[in-house]
Amino acid sequence: MNGLLPNLIAFVLLLAIAAYSTAGGADFGAGIWDLLAGNSERGREARRLIDHAMAPVWEVNNVWLVLAIVLCWTGFPPLFEATFAGLYPLFALALVGLVLRGAFFAFRHVADDPRAHRAADLVFGLSSVLTPFFFAASLGAIASGRVGNASVLDASFNPMSIAFGLVSVAATAFMGASFLVGDARRYGATELVEYFSRRAAAAALVLIVVGTAALVTIALQAPDLVRSMLLGAGLPFALTTMVLTPVVAFLLWRGIFRWYRVLTVAAVGSLVFAWGFAQSPYVLPGKLTIAQAIAPNGTQVLLLWTAVAVLLLVVPSMGLLYYLDQRSALEPPQA
Amino acid sequence: MTSTLWLAGESALLPSRIQMAFTLATHVLLVPMGVALPALTLLMEGIGLARKDAVALRIARRWSVVMAVQFAVGAVTGTILSFEFGILWPRLMGRFGGALGLGFAIEGLAFFLEAIFIGIYLYGWERLRPRTHFLLGLALPPAGVLGTFSVLAANSFMNTPAGVTITNGVVTDVNVWAALFTPAEGYEFWHFFIALYMTAGFVVASVYAVAWLRGRRDHHQRLAFAIPFTVAAALTPVQLLVGDLSARALVQDQPAKFAAIELTWKTRDHNPEVIGGLIDPSGAVNLGISIPSLDSFLVGYSANAVVPGLTSFAANARPSIAEANIAHLAFDVMVGLGTAGALLAVWYFWVLLRRRRLPDSVWFYRLAALAGVGCYVAVEAGWVTTEVGRQPWIVYNLMRVADAVTTAPGSFVWTMLAALVVIYALIAYFFVYLLLRLAARWRRDDALGPSAPEEGAPYGPRPALRRAGP
């Protein structure tokens, strides 16, 4: 068997991570803006929109994460073992954040007491910042080449993992604001369109600054990776992010509401691909390649068929869900 | 040695086992409604459409709200489980991920479909044509079957591993079909799948049994009680049969587990069936009721049938005394509750078929109200039986639990466990509070007139965006 199938499965894994970063990112990003919306009085309008925008799809987004985990342990068992054995503090923190976020999102809908409501907002918002930070930090830790080569603490918390974490928070905020612009437009909330356009443009600028700082960090910590990002397989994706982020900022700043959401997804998704392609064929730099980590052939074939089934079944039904979501928002049955 | 040093050096085995048991025990409570409530809801909707019964449609719509809230909680506890495979048992997945993971990969697909179609179903009320809504909902039960099948494929692999070629401790080849359809999958799937439908039926019916006891006697109460109760009651005798076949299969597939659940010390014929009771380290059984030769008879239809005993296995390859006692008592609880459920089902069908009406005895409804809780206890007990009975193995005869556990310090896992207990308590509180609030509002609607059933639920169709202020 040649290397096509393992590479294809690695690509599907990267795709699932990218899907979670973008679809999940829009969700977490909304949580970040919820946190930054100010006190109960000032933030009321923004929070109402965020609530409205998030309710229907958040558990569907969660599925991308589960899919990535399952693909990792089934397709690349040694990678899964080494990553979790080496970085368990990061995953535990991300997990706690994820659960708190889900629980308190539901709770703020039922909290009657204003103080409890405010506390729920706070937990929800903070966990929306911390969860993407720790997830992305684990990718940074992998990229640093420390997994399995350094102590757990050193592998988990180092300049690379922190740089990846910060980039992800900026990208998530960018993603969230850009999609909230769309939601505000859909509901015809004019002030909120402007409110989130300004924030999306600002987040794009922050992403450019943080991204540049991260690139310098990677250059110092893992020169091979940066070389591959800027001169190798990662280049097309790195370029896509570098070009599209300011373009989206410009569009929203000028109030041109065309293509901005697609471009935001492309910009944020490309970040993930830039890392993944730059690191390939290694899944753990300098230690483990795709070919070394891949599960036996029978497993690969089943995984590929499952991926095809996801494509054929899930994509159209997801389209239907989003279609109904849009329609229901426009035509409430009670009206 | 100071206590902190002791903690730092302590193995993570004990807290990891507790954490896995705690999170799995919680998740398994959410599974019956996740898998089987959609089918009951569709049945109710189908009845509503066929008979043009607005009450049945209203019941179905309310159940769909409960379904969605419950699914969201289950999605969270399920996500936690998937991380725990890595955080607590990295070496299990490192060695067997390529085979054990197959089921989970298919489950990923099923989970995806369920998440999407629950959304569609919830949104579709009044927005889709009734027939289209019903037909789209029909995607949910098969997705539940697929999910149940695949998760149990993974569990069955742990009980009766097959389809893997192991060279020097590394899985070098996987035969996908053999690894998915291991010997235990045949009975584990049917046993658990039926248990899910029974539990969902009895639990839903128990809510309306309580309503009956509180004096509610209308079409709404009768319909919402009778449909789920009939489904569950009809399945109960089937379950006794499947359960019997499962226990019998253990004699071949996992004899040490069978010895533990029957508290058999030495391999022998004329083996008694022990009900209740505890075994001590010398192999003597105390406090139980012992029925001579019955176990041998149940295993081989003859008092001369030989039944495996614990001492036929090395002490480090069989459940410990404490584990054997836990598995045995859990098994007895499960069988006892199953039998009680079957008797209740006989009572129900006796009245239904002889008198052509629902029972009207207060005692019947008291027992029906308890049947829901009884099912949850039985599901937990069955799960304890299979998991504790497999000890000390995580993959039967191939990998021990102690060899799969993380190298993280015990203090780390204890801390995580404490955090999870607090978070789960919060989630449980929110969940129950929300359900009670929905129930109270629906009761009010029944008295005063309708509003949309989804109002007040965190997931579901939303009304138009209302501006702030009065």
Coordinates of C-alpha atoms in Angstrom, one line a residue, chain A:
Chain A
M1 CA 0.0 0.0 0.0
N2 CA 1.4 3.4 -0.9
G3 CA 1.2 6.5 1.2
L4 CA -1.9 7.9 -0.3
L5 CA -4.5 6.6 2.1
P6 CA -2.5 7.6 5.3
N7 CA -2.0 11.1 3.9
L8 CA -5.7 11.3 3.0
I9 CA -6.7 10.4 6.5
A10 CA -4.2 12.9 8.0
F11 CA -5.8 15.5 5.7
V12 CA -9.3 14.6 6.9
L13 CA -8.1 15.0 10.5
L14 CA -6.7 18.4 9.6
L15 CA -10.0 19.3 7.9
A16 CA -11.9 18.3 11.1
I17 CA -9.6 20.6 13.2
A18 CA -10.1 23.4 10.7
A19 CA -13.9 22.9 10.8
Y20 CA -13.9 23.0 14.5
S21 CA -11.7 26.1 14.5
T22 CA -14.1 27.9 12.2
A23 CA -17.6 26.6 13.0
G24 CA -16.7 26.3 16.7
G25 CA -14.7 29.5 16.5
A26 CA -17.7 31.5 15.5
D27 CA -19.4 30.1 18.6
F28 CA -16.5 30.7 21.0
G29 CA -16.0 34.1 19.4
A30 CA -19.6 35.1 20.2
G31 CA -18.8 34.2 23.8
I32 CA -15.8 36.4 23.8
W33 CA -17.8 39.4 22.6
D34 CA -20.4 38.5 25.3
L35 CA -17.7 38.9 27.9
L36 CA -16.5 42.2 26.4
A37 CA -20.0 43.6 26.0
G38 CA -19.8 45.5 29.3
N39 CA -22.2 45.4 32.3
S40 CA -25.7 44.2 32.1
E41 CA -27.2 47.5 31.1
R42 CA -24.7 48.4 28.3
G43 CA -24.3 44.9 26.9
R44 CA -28.0 44.0 26.8
E45 CA -28.6 44.5 23.1
A46 CA -25.4 42.7 22.0
R47 CA -26.0 39.8 24.4
R48 CA -29.5 39.4 23.1
L49 CA -28.2 39.0 19.6
I50 CA -25.4 36.6 20.7
D51 CA -27.9 34.4 22.5
H52 CA -30.2 34.4 19.5
A53 CA -27.4 33.6 17.1
M54 CA -25.9 30.7 19.1
A55 CA -28.8 28.7 20.4
P56 CA -29.5 26.4 17.5
V57 CA -26.2 25.1 16.4
W58 CA -23.8 24.9 19.3
E59 CA -24.0 21.2 19.9
V60 CA -23.6 20.5 16.2
N61 CA -20.4 22.4 16.3
N62 CA -19.2 20.3 19.2
V63 CA -19.4 17.2 16.9
W64 CA -16.4 18.4 14.9
L65 CA -14.3 18.2 18.1
V66 CA -15.5 14.7 18.9
L67 CA -14.9 13.7 15.3
A68 CA -11.3 15.0 15.4
I69 CA -10.6 13.2 18.6
V70 CA -12.0 9.9 17.3
L71 CA -10.1 10.2 14.0
C72 CA -6.9 10.8 15.9
W73 CA -7.1 7.8 18.2
T74 CA -8.4 5.5 15.5
G75 CA -6.3 6.7 12.7
F76 CA -3.1 7.6 14.5
P77 CA -3.1 5.7 17.9
P78 CA 0.6 6.4 18.8
L79 CA 0.1 10.1 18.1
F80 CA -3.0 10.1 20.3
E81 CA -1.2 8.3 23.1
A82 CA 1.9 10.5 23.0
T83 CA -0.1 13.8 22.8
F84 CA -2.5 13.0 25.6
A85 CA 0.2 11.5 27.8
G86 CA 2.4 14.5 27.2
L87 CA -0.1 17.3 27.3
Y88 CA -2.8 16.2 29.6
P89 CA -2.9 19.5 31.6
L90 CA -3.8 21.5 28.5
F91 CA -6.6 19.0 27.5
A92 CA -8.0 18.9 31.0
L93 CA -8.2 22.7 31.2
A94 CA -9.8 22.9 27.7
L95 CA -12.3 20.3 28.7
V96 CA -13.3 22.0 31.9
G97 CA -13.7 25.2 29.9
L98 CA -15.8 23.5 27.3
V99 CA -18.2 22.0 29.9
L100 CA -18.5 25.1 32.0
R101 CA -19.3 27.0 28.8
G102 CA -22.1 24.7 27.8
A103 CA -23.6 24.5 31.3
F104 CA -23.6 28.2 31.9
F105 CA -24.9 29.0 28.4
A106 CA -27.9 26.9 29.3
F107 CA -28.1 28.3 32.8
R108 CA -28.3 31.9 31.8
H109 CA -31.5 31.1 30.0
V110 CA -33.1 29.9 33.2
A111 CA -31.5 32.2 35.8
D112 CA -34.2 34.6 37.0
D113 CA -32.1 36.4 39.6
P114 CA -30.1 39.2 37.9
R115 CA -27.0 38.5 40.0
A116 CA -27.0 34.8 39.1
H117 CA -27.6 35.8 35.5
R118 CA -24.6 38.1 35.6
A119 CA -22.4 35.4 37.1
A120 CA -23.5 33.0 34.4
D121 CA -22.6 35.5 31.7
L122 CA -19.2 35.9 33.3
V123 CA -18.4 32.1 33.5
F124 CA -19.7 31.7 30.0
G125 CA -17.6 34.5 28.6
L126 CA -14.4 33.6 30.4
S127 CA -14.6 29.9 29.4
S128 CA -15.2 31.1 25.8
V129 CA -11.7 32.7 26.0
L130 CA -9.9 29.9 27.8
T131 CA -11.2 26.9 25.9
P132 CA -9.9 27.9 22.4
F133 CA -6.7 29.1 24.1
F134 CA -5.9 25.7 25.6
F135 CA -7.0 23.7 22.5
A136 CA -4.8 25.8 20.3
A137 CA -2.0 25.7 22.9
S138 CA -1.9 21.9 22.5
L139 CA -1.3 22.3 18.8
G140 CA 1.5 24.8 19.6
A141 CA 3.0 22.3 22.0
I142 CA 2.9 19.6 19.3
A143 CA 4.5 22.0 16.8
S144 CA 7.3 22.9 19.3
G145 CA 8.6 19.3 19.1
R146 CA 8.5 19.0 22.9
V147 CA 5.9 16.3 23.2
G148 CA 7.6 13.2 24.5
N149 CA 11.0 15.0 24.6
A150 CA 10.4 17.3 27.6
S151 CA 8.6 17.2 30.9
V152 CA 4.8 17.5 30.8
L153 CA 4.9 21.0 32.2
D154 CA 7.6 22.2 29.8
A155 CA 5.9 20.6 26.8
S156 CA 2.5 22.1 27.8
F157 CA 3.5 25.6 28.8
N158 CA 6.2 27.2 26.6
P159 CA 6.4 30.1 24.2
M160 CA 5.1 28.1 21.3
S161 CA 2.0 26.8 23.0
I162 CA 1.2 30.3 24.4
A163 CA 1.8 31.9 21.0
F164 CA -0.6 29.4 19.3
G165 CA -3.1 30.0 22.1
L166 CA -3.1 33.8 21.7
V167 CA -3.4 33.6 17.9
S168 CA -6.4 31.3 18.4
V169 CA -8.1 33.7 20.8
A170 CA -7.6 36.6 18.4
A171 CA -8.8 34.5 15.4
T172 CA -11.8 33.3 17.4
A173 CA -12.8 36.8 18.3
F174 CA -12.4 37.9 14.6
M175 CA -14.5 34.9 13.5
G176 CA -17.2 35.6 16.1
A177 CA -17.5 39.3 15.3
S178 CA -17.7 38.7 11.6
F179 CA -20.5 36.2 11.9
L180 CA -22.4 38.4 14.4
V181 CA -22.4 41.1 11.7
G182 CA -24.2 38.6 9.5
D183 CA -26.7 37.8 12.3
A184 CA -27.3 41.4 13.1
R185 CA -28.0 42.1 9.4
R186 CA -30.4 39.1 9.2
Y187 CA -32.4 40.5 12.2
G188 CA -32.2 44.0 10.8
A189 CA -30.5 45.4 13.9
T190 CA -28.7 48.3 12.3
E191 CA -26.8 49.6 15.3
L192 CA -25.5 46.1 16.1
V193 CA -24.3 45.7 12.5
E194 CA -22.0 48.7 13.0
Y195 CA -21.1 47.7 16.5
F196 CA -19.8 44.3 15.4
S197 CA -18.3 45.5 12.1
R198 CA -16.0 47.8 14.1
R199 CA -15.1 45.0 16.4
A200 CA -14.5 42.5 13.6
A201 CA -12.1 45.0 12.0
A202 CA -10.4 45.7 15.3
A203 CA -10.0 41.9 15.9
A204 CA -8.5 41.5 12.4
L205 CA -5.9 44.1 13.3
V206 CA -5.2 42.4 16.6
L207 CA -4.9 39.0 14.8
I208 CA -2.3 40.5 12.4
V209 CA -0.2 41.9 15.3
V210 CA -0.5 38.7 17.4
G211 CA 0.1 36.5 14.3
T212 CA 3.3 38.4 13.4
A213 CA 4.5 38.1 17.0
A214 CA 3.7 34.4 16.9
L215 CA 5.6 34.0 13.7
V216 CA 8.7 35.6 15.3
T217 CA 8.3 33.2 18.3
I218 CA 8.0 30.2 16.0
A219 CA 11.1 31.4 14.0
L220 CA 13.1 31.5 17.3
Q221 CA 11.7 28.2 18.7
A222 CA 11.1 26.0 15.7
P223 CA 13.0 27.4 12.7
D224 CA 12.2 24.4 10.5
L225 CA 8.5 25.0 10.9
V226 CA 8.7 28.6 10.0
R227 CA 10.8 27.8 7.0
S228 CA 8.2 25.4 5.8
M229 CA 5.4 27.9 6.5
L230 CA 7.0 30.7 4.5
L231 CA 8.9 28.8 1.8
G232 CA 7.3 25.3 1.7
A233 CA 4.0 23.5 1.8
G234 CA 2.5 25.9 4.3
L235 CA 3.1 29.0 2.1
P236 CA -0.2 29.1 0.1
F237 CA -2.2 28.9 3.4
A238 CA 0.0 31.4 5.3
L239 CA -0.4 33.8 2.3
T240 CA -4.1 33.3 2.2
T241 CA -4.4 34.3 5.9
M242 CA -2.1 37.3 5.5
V243 CA -4.0 38.7 2.5
L244 CA -7.6 37.9 3.5
T245 CA -7.5 39.1 7.2
P246 CA -6.8 42.8 6.2
V247 CA -9.2 42.4 3.3
V248 CA -12.1 41.5 5.6
A249 CA -11.1 44.3 8.0
F250 CA -11.3 46.7 5.1
L251 CA -14.6 45.4 3.8
L252 CA -16.3 45.6 7.2
W253 CA -14.7 49.0 8.0
R254 CA -16.2 50.4 4.8
G255 CA -19.5 48.7 5.3
I256 CA -19.2 46.5 2.2
F257 CA -21.2 43.4 3.3
R258 CA -20.2 41.0 0.6
W259 CA -18.2 37.8 0.9
Y260 CA -16.9 38.9 4.3
R261 CA -18.0 35.7 6.1
V262 CA -16.6 33.3 3.5
L263 CA -13.3 35.2 3.5
T264 CA -13.2 35.1 7.3
V265 CA -13.7 31.3 7.3
A266 CA -10.9 31.0 4.6
A267 CA -8.6 33.2 6.6
V268 CA -9.0 31.4 9.9
G269 CA -9.2 27.9 8.4
S270 CA -6.0 28.7 6.5
L271 CA -4.2 29.3 9.8
V272 CA -4.8 25.6 10.7
F273 CA -3.8 24.4 7.3
A274 CA -0.6 26.5 7.3
W275 CA 0.4 24.8 10.5
G276 CA -0.6 21.3 9.4
F277 CA 1.0 21.4 6.0
A278 CA 4.2 23.1 7.3
Q279 CA 4.6 20.3 9.8
S280 CA 3.8 17.4 7.4
P281 CA 5.0 14.6 7.0
Y282 CA 5.5 14.8 10.7
V283 CA 2.6 14.5 13.2
L284 CA 5.1 15.0 16.0
P285 CA 8.0 17.1 14.6
G286 CA 11.3 15.2 14.5
K287 CA 9.7 12.2 16.2
L288 CA 6.7 10.6 14.5
T289 CA 5.6 10.8 10.8
I290 CA 2.2 10.1 9.3
A291 CA 3.5 6.8 7.9
Q292 CA 4.8 5.8 11.3
A293 CA 1.7 6.7 13.3
I294 CA -1.0 5.4 11.0
A295 CA -3.2 2.5 12.1
P296 CA -3.2 -0.8 10.1
N297 CA -4.6 -0.9 6.6
G298 CA -8.1 -2.3 7.5
T299 CA -8.7 0.6 9.9
Q300 CA -7.6 3.1 7.2
V301 CA -10.1 1.8 4.7
L302 CA -13.0 1.9 7.2
L303 CA -12.1 5.5 8.3
L304 CA -12.1 6.6 4.7
W305 CA -15.6 5.1 4.1
T306 CA -16.8 6.8 7.3
A307 CA -15.4 10.1 6.0
V308 CA -17.2 9.5 2.7
A309 CA -20.5 8.8 4.6
V310 CA -20.1 11.9 6.6
L311 CA -19.7 13.9 3.4
L312 CA -22.7 12.3 1.7
L313 CA -25.1 12.3 4.6
V314 CA -24.0 15.0 7.0
V315 CA -23.3 17.9 4.6
P316 CA -26.8 17.9 2.9
S317 CA -28.6 17.5 6.2
M318 CA -26.5 20.2 7.8
G319 CA -27.5 22.4 4.9
L320 CA -31.2 21.7 5.6
L321 CA -30.7 22.6 9.3
Y322 CA -29.1 25.9 8.5
Y323 CA -31.8 26.6 5.9
L324 CA -34.5 26.0 8.4
D325 CA -32.7 28.0 11.0
Q326 CA -32.6 31.0 8.6
R327 CA -36.2 30.6 7.7
S328 CA -37.4 30.2 11.3
A329 CA -35.7 33.4 12.3
L330 CA -37.5 35.3 9.6
E331 CA -40.9 33.8 10.0
P332 CA -41.7 33.1 13.7
P333 CA -44.8 30.8 13.9
Q334 CA -46.3 32.9 16.7
A335 CA -46.4 36.1 14.6

